[in-house]
PDB file of C-alpha atoms in Angstrom:
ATOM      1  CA  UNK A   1     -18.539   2.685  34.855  1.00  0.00           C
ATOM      2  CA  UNK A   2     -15.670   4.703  32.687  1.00  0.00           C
ATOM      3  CA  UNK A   3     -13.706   1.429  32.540  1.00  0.00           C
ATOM      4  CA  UNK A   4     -16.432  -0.705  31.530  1.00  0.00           C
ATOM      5  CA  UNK A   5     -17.518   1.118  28.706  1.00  0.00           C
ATOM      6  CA  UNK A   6     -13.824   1.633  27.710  1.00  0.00           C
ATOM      7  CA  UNK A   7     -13.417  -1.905  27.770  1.00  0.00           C
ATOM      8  CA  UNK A   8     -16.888  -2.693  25.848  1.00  0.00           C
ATOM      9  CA  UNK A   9     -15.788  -0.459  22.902  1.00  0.00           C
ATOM     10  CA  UNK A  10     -12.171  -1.794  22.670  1.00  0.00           C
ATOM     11  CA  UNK A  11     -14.011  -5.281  22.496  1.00  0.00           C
ATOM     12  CA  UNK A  12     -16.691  -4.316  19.997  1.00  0.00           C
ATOM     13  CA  UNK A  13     -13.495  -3.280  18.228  1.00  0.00           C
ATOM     14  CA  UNK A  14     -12.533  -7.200  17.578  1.00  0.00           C
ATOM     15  CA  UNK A  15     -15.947  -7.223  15.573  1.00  0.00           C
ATOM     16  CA  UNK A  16     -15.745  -3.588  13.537  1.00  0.00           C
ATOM     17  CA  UNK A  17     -12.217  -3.310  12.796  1.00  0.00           C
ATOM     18  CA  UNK A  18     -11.746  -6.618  10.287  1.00  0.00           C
ATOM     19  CA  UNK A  19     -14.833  -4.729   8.287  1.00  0.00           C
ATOM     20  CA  UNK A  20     -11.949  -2.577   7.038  1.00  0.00           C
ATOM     21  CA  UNK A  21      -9.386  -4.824   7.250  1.00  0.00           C
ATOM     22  CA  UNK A  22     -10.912  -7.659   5.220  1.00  0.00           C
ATOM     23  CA  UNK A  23     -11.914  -4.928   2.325  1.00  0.00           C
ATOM     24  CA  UNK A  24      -8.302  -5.990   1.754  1.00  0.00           C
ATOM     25  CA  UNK A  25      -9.634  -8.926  -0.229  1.00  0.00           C
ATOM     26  CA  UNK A  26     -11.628  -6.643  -2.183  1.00  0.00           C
ATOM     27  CA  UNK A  27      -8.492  -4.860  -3.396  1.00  0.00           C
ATOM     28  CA  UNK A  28      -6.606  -8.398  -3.803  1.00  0.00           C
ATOM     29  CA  UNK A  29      -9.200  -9.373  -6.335  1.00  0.00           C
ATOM     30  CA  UNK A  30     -10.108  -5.986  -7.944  1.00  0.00           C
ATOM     31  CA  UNK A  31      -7.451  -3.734  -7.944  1.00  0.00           C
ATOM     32  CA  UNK A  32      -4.490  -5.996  -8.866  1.00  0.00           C
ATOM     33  CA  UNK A  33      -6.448  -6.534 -12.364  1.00  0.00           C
ATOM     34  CA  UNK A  34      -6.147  -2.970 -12.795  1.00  0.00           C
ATOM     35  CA  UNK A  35      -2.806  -2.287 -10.548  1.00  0.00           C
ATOM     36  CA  UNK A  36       0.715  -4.120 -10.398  1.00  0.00           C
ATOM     37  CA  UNK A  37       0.728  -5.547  -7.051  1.00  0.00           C
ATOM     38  CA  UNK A  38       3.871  -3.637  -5.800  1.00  0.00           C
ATOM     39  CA  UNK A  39       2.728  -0.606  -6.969  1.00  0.00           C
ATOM     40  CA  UNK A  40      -0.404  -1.052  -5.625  1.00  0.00           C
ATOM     41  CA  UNK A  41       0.979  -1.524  -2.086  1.00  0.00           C
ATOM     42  CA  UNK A  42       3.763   1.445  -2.571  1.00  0.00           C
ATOM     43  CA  UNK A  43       1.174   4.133  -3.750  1.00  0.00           C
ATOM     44  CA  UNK A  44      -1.773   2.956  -1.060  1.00  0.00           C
ATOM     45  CA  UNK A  45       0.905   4.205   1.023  1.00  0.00           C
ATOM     46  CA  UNK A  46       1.755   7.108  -0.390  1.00  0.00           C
ATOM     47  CA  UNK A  47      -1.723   8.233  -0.450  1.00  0.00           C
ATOM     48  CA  UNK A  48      -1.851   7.427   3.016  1.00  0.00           C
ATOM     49  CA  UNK A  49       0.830   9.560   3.798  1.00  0.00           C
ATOM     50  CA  UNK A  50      -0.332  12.367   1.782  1.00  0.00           C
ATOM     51  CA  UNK A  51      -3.929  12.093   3.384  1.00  0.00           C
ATOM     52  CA  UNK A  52      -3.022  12.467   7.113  1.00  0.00           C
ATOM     53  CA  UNK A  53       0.269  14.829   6.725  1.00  0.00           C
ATOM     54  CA  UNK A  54      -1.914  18.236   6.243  1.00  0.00           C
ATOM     55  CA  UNK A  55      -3.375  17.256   9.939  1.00  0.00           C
ATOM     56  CA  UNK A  56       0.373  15.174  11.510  1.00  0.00           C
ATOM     57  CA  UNK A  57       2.934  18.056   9.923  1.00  0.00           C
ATOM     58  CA  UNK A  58       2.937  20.539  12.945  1.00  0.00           C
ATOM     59  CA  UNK A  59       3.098  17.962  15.247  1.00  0.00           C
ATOM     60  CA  UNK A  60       5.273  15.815  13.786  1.00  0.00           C
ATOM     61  CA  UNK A  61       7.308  18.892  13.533  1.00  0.00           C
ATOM     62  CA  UNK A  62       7.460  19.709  17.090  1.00  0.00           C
ATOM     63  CA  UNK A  63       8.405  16.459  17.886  1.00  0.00           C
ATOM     64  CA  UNK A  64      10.932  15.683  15.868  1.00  0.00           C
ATOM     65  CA  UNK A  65      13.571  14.928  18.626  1.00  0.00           C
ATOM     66  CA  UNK A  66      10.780  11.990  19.965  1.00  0.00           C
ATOM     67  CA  UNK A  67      11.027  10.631  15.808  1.00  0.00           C
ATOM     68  CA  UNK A  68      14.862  10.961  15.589  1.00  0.00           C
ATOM     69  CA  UNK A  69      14.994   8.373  19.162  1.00  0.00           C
ATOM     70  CA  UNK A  70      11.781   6.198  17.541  1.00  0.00           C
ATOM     71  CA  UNK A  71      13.395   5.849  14.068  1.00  0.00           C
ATOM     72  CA  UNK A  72      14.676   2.149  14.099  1.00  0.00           C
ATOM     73  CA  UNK A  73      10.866   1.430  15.688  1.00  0.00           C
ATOM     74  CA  UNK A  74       8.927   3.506  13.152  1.00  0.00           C
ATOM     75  CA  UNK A  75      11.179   2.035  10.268  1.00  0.00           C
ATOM     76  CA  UNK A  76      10.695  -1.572  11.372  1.00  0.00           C
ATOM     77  CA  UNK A  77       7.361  -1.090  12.090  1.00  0.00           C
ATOM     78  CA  UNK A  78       6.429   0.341   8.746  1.00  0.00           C
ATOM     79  CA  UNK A  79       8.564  -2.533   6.829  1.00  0.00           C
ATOM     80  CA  UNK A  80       6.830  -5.222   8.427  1.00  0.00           C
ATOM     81  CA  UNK A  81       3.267  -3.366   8.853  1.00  0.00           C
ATOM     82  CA  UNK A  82       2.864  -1.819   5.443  1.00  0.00           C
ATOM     83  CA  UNK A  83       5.775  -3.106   3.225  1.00  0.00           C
ATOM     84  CA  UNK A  84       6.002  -6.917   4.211  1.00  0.00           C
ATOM     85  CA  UNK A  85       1.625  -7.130   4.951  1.00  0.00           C
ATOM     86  CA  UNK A  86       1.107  -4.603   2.322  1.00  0.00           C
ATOM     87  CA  UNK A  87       2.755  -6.209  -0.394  1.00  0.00           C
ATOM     88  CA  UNK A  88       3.246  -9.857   0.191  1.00  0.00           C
ATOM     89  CA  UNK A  89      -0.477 -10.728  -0.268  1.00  0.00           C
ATOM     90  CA  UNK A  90      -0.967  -8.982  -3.564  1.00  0.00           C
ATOM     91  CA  UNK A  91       2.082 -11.104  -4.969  1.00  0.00           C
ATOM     92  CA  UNK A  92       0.701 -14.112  -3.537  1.00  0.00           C
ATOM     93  CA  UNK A  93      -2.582 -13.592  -5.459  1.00  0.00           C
ATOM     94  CA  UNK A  94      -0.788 -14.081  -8.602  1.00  0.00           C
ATOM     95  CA  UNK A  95      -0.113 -17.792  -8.138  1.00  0.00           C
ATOM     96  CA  UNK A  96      -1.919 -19.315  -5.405  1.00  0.00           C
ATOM     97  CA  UNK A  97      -5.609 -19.593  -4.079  1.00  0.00           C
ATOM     98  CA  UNK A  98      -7.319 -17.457  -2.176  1.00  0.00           C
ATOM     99  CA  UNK A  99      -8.431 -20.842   0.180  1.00  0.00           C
ATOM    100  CA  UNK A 100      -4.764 -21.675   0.796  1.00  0.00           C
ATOM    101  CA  UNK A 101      -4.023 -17.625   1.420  1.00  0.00           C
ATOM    102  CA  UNK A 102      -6.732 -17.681   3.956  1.00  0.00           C
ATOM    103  CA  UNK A 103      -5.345 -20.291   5.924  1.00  0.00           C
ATOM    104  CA  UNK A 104      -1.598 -19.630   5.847  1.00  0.00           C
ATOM    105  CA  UNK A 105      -2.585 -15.744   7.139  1.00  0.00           C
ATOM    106  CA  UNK A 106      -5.276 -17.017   9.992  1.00  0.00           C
ATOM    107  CA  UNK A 107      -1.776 -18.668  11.506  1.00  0.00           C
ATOM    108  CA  UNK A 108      -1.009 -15.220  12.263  1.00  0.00           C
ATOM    109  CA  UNK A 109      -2.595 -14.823  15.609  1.00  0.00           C
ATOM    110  CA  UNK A 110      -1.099 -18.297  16.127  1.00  0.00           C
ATOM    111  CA  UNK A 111       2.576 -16.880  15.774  1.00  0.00           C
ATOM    112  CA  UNK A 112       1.864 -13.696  17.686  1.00  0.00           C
ATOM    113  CA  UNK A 113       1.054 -15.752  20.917  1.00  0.00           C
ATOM    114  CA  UNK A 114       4.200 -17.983  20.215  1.00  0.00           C
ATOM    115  CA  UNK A 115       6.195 -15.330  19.745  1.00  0.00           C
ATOM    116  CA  UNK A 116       4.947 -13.319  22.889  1.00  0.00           C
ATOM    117  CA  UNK A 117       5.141 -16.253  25.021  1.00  0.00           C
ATOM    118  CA  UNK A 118       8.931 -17.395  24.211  1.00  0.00           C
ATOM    119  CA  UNK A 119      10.095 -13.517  23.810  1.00  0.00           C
ATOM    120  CA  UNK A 120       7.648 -11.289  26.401  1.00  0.00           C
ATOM    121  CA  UNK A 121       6.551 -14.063  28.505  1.00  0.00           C
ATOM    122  CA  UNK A 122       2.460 -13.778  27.801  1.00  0.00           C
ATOM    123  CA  UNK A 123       0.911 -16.482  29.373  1.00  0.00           C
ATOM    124  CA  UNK A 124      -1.158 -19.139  27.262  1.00  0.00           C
ATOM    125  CA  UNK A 125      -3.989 -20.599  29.668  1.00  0.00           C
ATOM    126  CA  UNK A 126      -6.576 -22.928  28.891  1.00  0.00           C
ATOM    127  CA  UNK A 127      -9.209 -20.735  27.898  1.00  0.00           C
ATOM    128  CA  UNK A 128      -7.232 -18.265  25.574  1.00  0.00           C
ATOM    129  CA  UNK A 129      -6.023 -22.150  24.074  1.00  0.00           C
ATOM    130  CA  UNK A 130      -9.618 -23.319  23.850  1.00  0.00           C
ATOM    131  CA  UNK A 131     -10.674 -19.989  22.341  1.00  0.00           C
ATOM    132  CA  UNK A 132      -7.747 -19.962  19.888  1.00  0.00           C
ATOM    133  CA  UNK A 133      -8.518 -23.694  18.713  1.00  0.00           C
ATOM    134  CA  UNK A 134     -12.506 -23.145  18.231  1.00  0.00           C
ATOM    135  CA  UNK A 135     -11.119 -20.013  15.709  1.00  0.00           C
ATOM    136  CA  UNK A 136      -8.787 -21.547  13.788  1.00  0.00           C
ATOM    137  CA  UNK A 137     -11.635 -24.824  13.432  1.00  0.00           C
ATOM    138  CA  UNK A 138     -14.556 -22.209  12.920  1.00  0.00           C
ATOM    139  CA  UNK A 139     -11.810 -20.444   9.813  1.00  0.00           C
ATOM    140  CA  UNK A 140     -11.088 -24.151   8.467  1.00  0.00           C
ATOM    141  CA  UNK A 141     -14.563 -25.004   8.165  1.00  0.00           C
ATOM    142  CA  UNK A 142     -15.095 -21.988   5.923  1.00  0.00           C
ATOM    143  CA  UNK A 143     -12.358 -22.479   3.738  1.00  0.00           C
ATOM    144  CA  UNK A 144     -12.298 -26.057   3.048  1.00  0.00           C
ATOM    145  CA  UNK A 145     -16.293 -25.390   2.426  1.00  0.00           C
ATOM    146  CA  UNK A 146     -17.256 -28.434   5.264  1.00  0.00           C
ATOM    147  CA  UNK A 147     -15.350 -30.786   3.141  1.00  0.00           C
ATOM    148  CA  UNK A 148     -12.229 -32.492   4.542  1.00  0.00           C
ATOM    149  CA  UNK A 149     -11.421 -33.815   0.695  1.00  0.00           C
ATOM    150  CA  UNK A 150     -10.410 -30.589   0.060  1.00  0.00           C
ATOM    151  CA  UNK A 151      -7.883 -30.122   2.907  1.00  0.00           C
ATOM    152  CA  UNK A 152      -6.125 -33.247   1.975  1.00  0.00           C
ATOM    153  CA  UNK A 153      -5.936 -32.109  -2.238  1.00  0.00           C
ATOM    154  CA  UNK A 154      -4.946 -28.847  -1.487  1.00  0.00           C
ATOM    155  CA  UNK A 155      -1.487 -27.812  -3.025  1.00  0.00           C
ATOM    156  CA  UNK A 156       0.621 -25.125  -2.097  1.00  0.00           C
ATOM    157  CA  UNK A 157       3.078 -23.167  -4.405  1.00  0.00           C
ATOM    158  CA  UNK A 158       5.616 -20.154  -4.118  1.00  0.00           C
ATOM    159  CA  UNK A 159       2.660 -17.875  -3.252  1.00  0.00           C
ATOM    160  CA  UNK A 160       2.220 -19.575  -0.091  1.00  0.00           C
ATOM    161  CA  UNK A 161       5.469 -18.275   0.927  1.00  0.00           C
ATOM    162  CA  UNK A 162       4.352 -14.770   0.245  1.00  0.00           C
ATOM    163  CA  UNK A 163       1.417 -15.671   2.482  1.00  0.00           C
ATOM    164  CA  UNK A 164       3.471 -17.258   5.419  1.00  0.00           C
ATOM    165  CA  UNK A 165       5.682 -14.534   4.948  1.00  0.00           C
ATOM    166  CA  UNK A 166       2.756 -11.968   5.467  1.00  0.00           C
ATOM    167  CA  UNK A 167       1.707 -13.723   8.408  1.00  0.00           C
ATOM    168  CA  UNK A 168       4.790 -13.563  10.391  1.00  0.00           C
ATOM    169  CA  UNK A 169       5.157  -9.646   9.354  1.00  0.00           C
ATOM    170  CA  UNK A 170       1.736  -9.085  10.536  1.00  0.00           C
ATOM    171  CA  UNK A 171       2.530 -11.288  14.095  1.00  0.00           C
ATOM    172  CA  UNK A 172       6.098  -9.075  14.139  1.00  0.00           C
ATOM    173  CA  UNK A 173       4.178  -6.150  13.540  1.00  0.00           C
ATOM    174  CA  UNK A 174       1.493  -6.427  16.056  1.00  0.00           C
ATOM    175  CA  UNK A 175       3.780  -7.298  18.840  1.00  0.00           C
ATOM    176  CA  UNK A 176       5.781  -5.051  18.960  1.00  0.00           C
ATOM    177  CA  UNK A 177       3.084  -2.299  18.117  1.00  0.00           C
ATOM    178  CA  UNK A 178       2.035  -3.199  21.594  1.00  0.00           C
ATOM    179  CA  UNK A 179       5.112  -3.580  23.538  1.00  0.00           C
ATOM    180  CA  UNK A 180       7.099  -0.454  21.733  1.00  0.00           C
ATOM    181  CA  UNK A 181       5.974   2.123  23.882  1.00  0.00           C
ATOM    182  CA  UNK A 182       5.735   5.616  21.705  1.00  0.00           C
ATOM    183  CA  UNK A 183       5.498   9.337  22.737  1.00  0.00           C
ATOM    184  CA  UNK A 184       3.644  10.200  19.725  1.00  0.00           C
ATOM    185  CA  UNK A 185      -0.228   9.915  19.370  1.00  0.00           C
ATOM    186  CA  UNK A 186      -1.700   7.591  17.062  1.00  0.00           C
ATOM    187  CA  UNK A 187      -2.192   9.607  13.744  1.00  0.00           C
ATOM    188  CA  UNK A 188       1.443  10.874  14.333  1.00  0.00           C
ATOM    189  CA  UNK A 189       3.414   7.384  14.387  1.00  0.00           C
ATOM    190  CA  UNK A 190       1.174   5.791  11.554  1.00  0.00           C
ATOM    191  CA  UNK A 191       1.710   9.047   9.610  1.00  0.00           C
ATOM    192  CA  UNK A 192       5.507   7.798  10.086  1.00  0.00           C
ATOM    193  CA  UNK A 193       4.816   4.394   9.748  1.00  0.00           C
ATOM    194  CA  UNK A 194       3.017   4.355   6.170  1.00  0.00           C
ATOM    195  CA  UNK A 195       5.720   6.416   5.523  1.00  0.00           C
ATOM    196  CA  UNK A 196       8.761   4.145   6.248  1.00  0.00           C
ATOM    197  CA  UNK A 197       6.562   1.293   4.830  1.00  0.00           C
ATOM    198  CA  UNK A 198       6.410   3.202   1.625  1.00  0.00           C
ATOM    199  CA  UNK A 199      10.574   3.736   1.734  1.00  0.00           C
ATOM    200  CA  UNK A 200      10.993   0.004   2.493  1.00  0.00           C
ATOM    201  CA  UNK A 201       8.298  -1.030  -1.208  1.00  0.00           C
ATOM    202  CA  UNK A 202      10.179   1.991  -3.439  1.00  0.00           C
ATOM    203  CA  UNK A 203      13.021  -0.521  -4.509  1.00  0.00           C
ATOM    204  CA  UNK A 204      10.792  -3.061  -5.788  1.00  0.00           C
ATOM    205  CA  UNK A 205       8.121  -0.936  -6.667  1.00  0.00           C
ATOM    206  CA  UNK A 206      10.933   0.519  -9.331  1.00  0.00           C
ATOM    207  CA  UNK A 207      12.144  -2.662 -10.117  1.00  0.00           C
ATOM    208  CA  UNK A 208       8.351  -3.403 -11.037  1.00  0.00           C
ATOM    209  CA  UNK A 209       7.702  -0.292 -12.737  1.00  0.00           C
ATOM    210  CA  UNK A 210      11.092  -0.566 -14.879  1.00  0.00           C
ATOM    211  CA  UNK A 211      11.291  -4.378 -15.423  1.00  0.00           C
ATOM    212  CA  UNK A 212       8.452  -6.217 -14.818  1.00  0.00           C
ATOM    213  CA  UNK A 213       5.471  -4.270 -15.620  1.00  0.00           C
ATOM    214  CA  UNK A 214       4.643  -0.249 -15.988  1.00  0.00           C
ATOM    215  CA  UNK A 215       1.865   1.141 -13.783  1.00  0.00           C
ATOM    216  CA  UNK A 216      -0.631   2.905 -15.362  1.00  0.00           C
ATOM    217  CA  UNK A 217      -1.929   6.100 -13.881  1.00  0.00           C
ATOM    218  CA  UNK A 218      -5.745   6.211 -15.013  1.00  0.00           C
ATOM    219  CA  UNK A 219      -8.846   6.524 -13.374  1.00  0.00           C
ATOM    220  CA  UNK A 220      -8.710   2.789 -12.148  1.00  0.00           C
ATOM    221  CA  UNK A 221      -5.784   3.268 -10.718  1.00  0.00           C
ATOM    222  CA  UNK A 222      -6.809   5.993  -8.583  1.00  0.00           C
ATOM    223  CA  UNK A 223     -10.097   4.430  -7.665  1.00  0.00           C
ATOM    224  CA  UNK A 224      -8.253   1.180  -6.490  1.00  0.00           C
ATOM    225  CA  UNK A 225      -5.374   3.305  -4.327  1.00  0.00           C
ATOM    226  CA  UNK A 226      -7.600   5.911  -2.670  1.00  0.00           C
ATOM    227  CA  UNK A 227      -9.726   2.959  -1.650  1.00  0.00           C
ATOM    228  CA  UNK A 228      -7.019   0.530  -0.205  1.00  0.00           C
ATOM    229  CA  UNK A 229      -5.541   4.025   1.389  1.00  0.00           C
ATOM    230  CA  UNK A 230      -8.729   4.829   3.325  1.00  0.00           C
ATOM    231  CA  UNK A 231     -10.296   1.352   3.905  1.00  0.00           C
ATOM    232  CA  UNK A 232      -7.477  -1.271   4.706  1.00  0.00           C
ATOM    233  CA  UNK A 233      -5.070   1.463   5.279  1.00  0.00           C
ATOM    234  CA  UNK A 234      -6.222   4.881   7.773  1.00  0.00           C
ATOM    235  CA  UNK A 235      -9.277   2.890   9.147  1.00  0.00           C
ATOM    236  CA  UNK A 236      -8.706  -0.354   9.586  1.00  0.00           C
ATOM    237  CA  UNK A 237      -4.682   0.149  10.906  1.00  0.00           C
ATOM    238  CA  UNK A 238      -6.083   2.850  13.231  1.00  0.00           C
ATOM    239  CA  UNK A 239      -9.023   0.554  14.989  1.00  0.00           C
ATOM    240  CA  UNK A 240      -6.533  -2.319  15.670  1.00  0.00           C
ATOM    241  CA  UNK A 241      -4.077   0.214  17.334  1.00  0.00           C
ATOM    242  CA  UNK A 242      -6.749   1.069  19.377  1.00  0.00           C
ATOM    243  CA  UNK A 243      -7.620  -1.998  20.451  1.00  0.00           C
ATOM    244  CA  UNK A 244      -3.859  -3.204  20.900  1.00  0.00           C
ATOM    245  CA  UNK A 245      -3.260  -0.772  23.273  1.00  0.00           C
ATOM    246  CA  UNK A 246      -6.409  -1.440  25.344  1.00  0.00           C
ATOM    247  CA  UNK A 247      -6.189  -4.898  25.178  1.00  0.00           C
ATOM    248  CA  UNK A 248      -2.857  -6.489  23.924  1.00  0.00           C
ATOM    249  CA  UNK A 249      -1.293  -7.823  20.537  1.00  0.00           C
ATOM    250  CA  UNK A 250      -2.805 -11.625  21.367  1.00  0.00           C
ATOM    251  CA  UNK A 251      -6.221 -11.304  22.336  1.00  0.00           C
ATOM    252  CA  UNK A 252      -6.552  -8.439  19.303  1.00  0.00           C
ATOM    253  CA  UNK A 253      -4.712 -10.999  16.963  1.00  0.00           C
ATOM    254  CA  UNK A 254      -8.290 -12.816  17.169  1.00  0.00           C
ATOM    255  CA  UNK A 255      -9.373  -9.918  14.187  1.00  0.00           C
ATOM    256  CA  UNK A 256      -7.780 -12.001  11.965  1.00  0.00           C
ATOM    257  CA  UNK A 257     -10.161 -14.833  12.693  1.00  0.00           C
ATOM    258  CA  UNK A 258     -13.317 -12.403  12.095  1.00  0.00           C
ATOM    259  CA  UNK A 259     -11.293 -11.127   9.160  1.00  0.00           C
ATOM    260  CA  UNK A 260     -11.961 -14.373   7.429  1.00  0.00           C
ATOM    261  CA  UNK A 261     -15.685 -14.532   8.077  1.00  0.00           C
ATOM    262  CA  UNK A 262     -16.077 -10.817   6.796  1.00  0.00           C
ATOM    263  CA  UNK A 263     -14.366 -11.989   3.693  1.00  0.00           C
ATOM    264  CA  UNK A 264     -16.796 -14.594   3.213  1.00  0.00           C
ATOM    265  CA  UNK A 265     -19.133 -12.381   3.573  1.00  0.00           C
ATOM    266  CA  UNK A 266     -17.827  -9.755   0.944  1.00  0.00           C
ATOM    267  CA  UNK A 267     -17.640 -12.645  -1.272  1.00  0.00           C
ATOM    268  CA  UNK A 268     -21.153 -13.278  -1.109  1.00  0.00           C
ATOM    269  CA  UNK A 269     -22.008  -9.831  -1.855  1.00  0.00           C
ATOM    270  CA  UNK A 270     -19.678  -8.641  -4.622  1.00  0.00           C
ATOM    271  CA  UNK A 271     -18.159 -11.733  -6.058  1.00  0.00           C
ATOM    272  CA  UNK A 272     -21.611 -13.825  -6.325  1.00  0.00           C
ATOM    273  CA  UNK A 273     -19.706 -16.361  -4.129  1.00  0.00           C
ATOM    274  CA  UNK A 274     -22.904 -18.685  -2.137  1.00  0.00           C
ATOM    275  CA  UNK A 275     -22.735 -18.496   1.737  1.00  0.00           C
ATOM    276  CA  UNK A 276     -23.622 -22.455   2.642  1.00  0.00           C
ATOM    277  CA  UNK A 277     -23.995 -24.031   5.989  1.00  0.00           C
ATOM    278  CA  UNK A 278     -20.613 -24.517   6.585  1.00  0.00           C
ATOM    279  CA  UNK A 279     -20.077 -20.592   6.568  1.00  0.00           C
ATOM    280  CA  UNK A 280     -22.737 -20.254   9.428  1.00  0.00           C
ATOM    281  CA  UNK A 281     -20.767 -23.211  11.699  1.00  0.00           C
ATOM    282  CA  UNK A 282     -17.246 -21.666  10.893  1.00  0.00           C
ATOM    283  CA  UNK A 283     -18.777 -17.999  11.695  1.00  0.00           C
ATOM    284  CA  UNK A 284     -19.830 -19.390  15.402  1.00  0.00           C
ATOM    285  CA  UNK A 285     -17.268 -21.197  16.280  1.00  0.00           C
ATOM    286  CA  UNK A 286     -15.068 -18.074  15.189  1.00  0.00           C
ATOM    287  CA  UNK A 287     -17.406 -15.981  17.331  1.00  0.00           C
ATOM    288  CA  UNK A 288     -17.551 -18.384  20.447  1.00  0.00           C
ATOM    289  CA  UNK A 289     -13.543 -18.615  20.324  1.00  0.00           C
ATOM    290  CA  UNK A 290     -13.158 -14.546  20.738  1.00  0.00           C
ATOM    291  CA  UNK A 291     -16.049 -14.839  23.300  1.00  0.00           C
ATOM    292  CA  UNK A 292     -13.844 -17.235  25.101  1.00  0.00           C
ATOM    293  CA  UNK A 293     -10.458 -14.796  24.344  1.00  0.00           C
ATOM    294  CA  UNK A 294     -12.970 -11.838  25.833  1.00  0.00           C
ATOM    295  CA  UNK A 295     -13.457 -13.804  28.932  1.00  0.00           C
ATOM    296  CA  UNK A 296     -10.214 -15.309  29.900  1.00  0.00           C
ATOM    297  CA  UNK A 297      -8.843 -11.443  29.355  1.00  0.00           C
ATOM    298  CA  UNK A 298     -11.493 -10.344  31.611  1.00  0.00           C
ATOM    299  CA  UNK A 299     -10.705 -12.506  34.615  1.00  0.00           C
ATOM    300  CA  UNK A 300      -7.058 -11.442  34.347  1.00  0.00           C
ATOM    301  CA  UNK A 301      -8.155  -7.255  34.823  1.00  0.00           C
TER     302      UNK A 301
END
């Protein structure tokens, strides 16, 4: 009975934790009006840091000897996690399309089932395949709006490359999340993490601030940081740790998926975007792939 209802909450975890995570988009289209994308990304950190370090310090303290043997992990973790995924999209924003951004990151969960298969030997079976193909339909449908005259026009520019960029630090990140195994609890290493992911941004966060454009530390700027600390940052990192380590970086990869359908959804609701028909077909078939990804990870426990 203990295991079941472990499992059913680290599966109802696929469905709350891209709440947080796609509140992203709200900060990609808000806050960078306000914020300069780097600086954005370096201080969400910062204040994520600065949040969780009254409750980590003692700890983190105490096991300094367990940081000291994780430090290569923790640093790599927090460049791709928070530096590379924090960072990339909100530079991407500035010259590409939120439809093409939405596809290039959905081909995230793609490359973290590649990548486990040719470097930790994850199996791909038919149903994990079928369920990963009815997601990645399901998140086409929605952004190309049901019409396939709008796959074929679309162009791609430099932002792209941000975007693929920030989908192969996410799949980097995620993997080996899973398969680095860690002495510290959760709060502790993403204390670190946010941390090192804040180190790897200060460069170009000063070459930002110095060159390219000066932050400005007003009310708006606060607003926007705090939010993308708390939201996308402490909660939605947290969740998908806790559902990585219950049920592995591919079948949890399928957030991304439901990321995209939240995002729609926010859309609708703050950005007076419409929600059509083709937003209810992509949201099932999204829904019926993890259902699939839930079952074929069931038969294998």
């Amino acid at each position: 009975m203990k295991e079941k209802s472990q499992n059913f909450f680290a599966y109802s975890l696929l469905l709350i934790q891209p709440i947080f995570m796609a509140s992203n988009l709200v900060v990609a289209r808000g806050g960078v009006e306000y914020v300069p994308p780097i600086s954005l990304a370096f201080w969400r950190w910062i204040s994520v840091v600065l949040i969780l370090l009254p409750f980590t310090a003692p700890l983190l303290i105490k096991n300094f000897q367990t940081i000291k043997k994780e430090f290569k992990q923790l640093f790599f973790l927090g460049a791709m996690g928070c530096g590379v995924c924090g960072a990339f999209p909100f530079l991407a924003g500035e010259t590409t399309t939120i439809t093409n951004m939405g596809i290039i990151y959905t081909s995230s969960p793609v490359f973290i089932i590649i990548i486990s298969y040719f470097f930790f030997n994850e199996k791909i079976n038919s149903l994990r395949f079928v369920g990963l193909v009815s997601c990645l339909i399901g998140v086409f449908a929605i952004i190309i709006k049901g019409d396939f005259n709008l796959l074929v026009n679309l162009k791609f520019t430099v932002g792209d490359l941000w975007m693929l960029g920030a989908a192969i630090g996410w799949a980097l990140y995620s993997i080996y999340l899973f398969y680095w195994k860690t002495e510290l609890a959760i709060f502790q290493r993403f204390t670190l993490v946010a941390l090192f992911g804040a180190f790897s941004l200060m460069p170009f966060y000063l070459i930002e601030q110095f060159i390219f454009e000066t932050t400005k530390f007003n009310s708006d700027f606060f607003v926007w940081v705090i939010f993308a600390a708390i939201s996308p940052g402490i909660i939605a990192f947290t969740l998908y740790t806790m559902a990585q380590k219950k049920l592995g970086a591919s079948i949890t990869g399928f957030t991304l998926y439901i990321f995209t359908v939240y995002g729609a959804v926010y859309g609708y609701f703050l950005f007076d975007e419409e929600f059509e028909f083709y937003h209810l077909i992509g949201t099932i078939l999204v829904f019926f792939g993890v259902f699939l990804a839930k079952r074929n990870n069931e038969k294998k426990t």
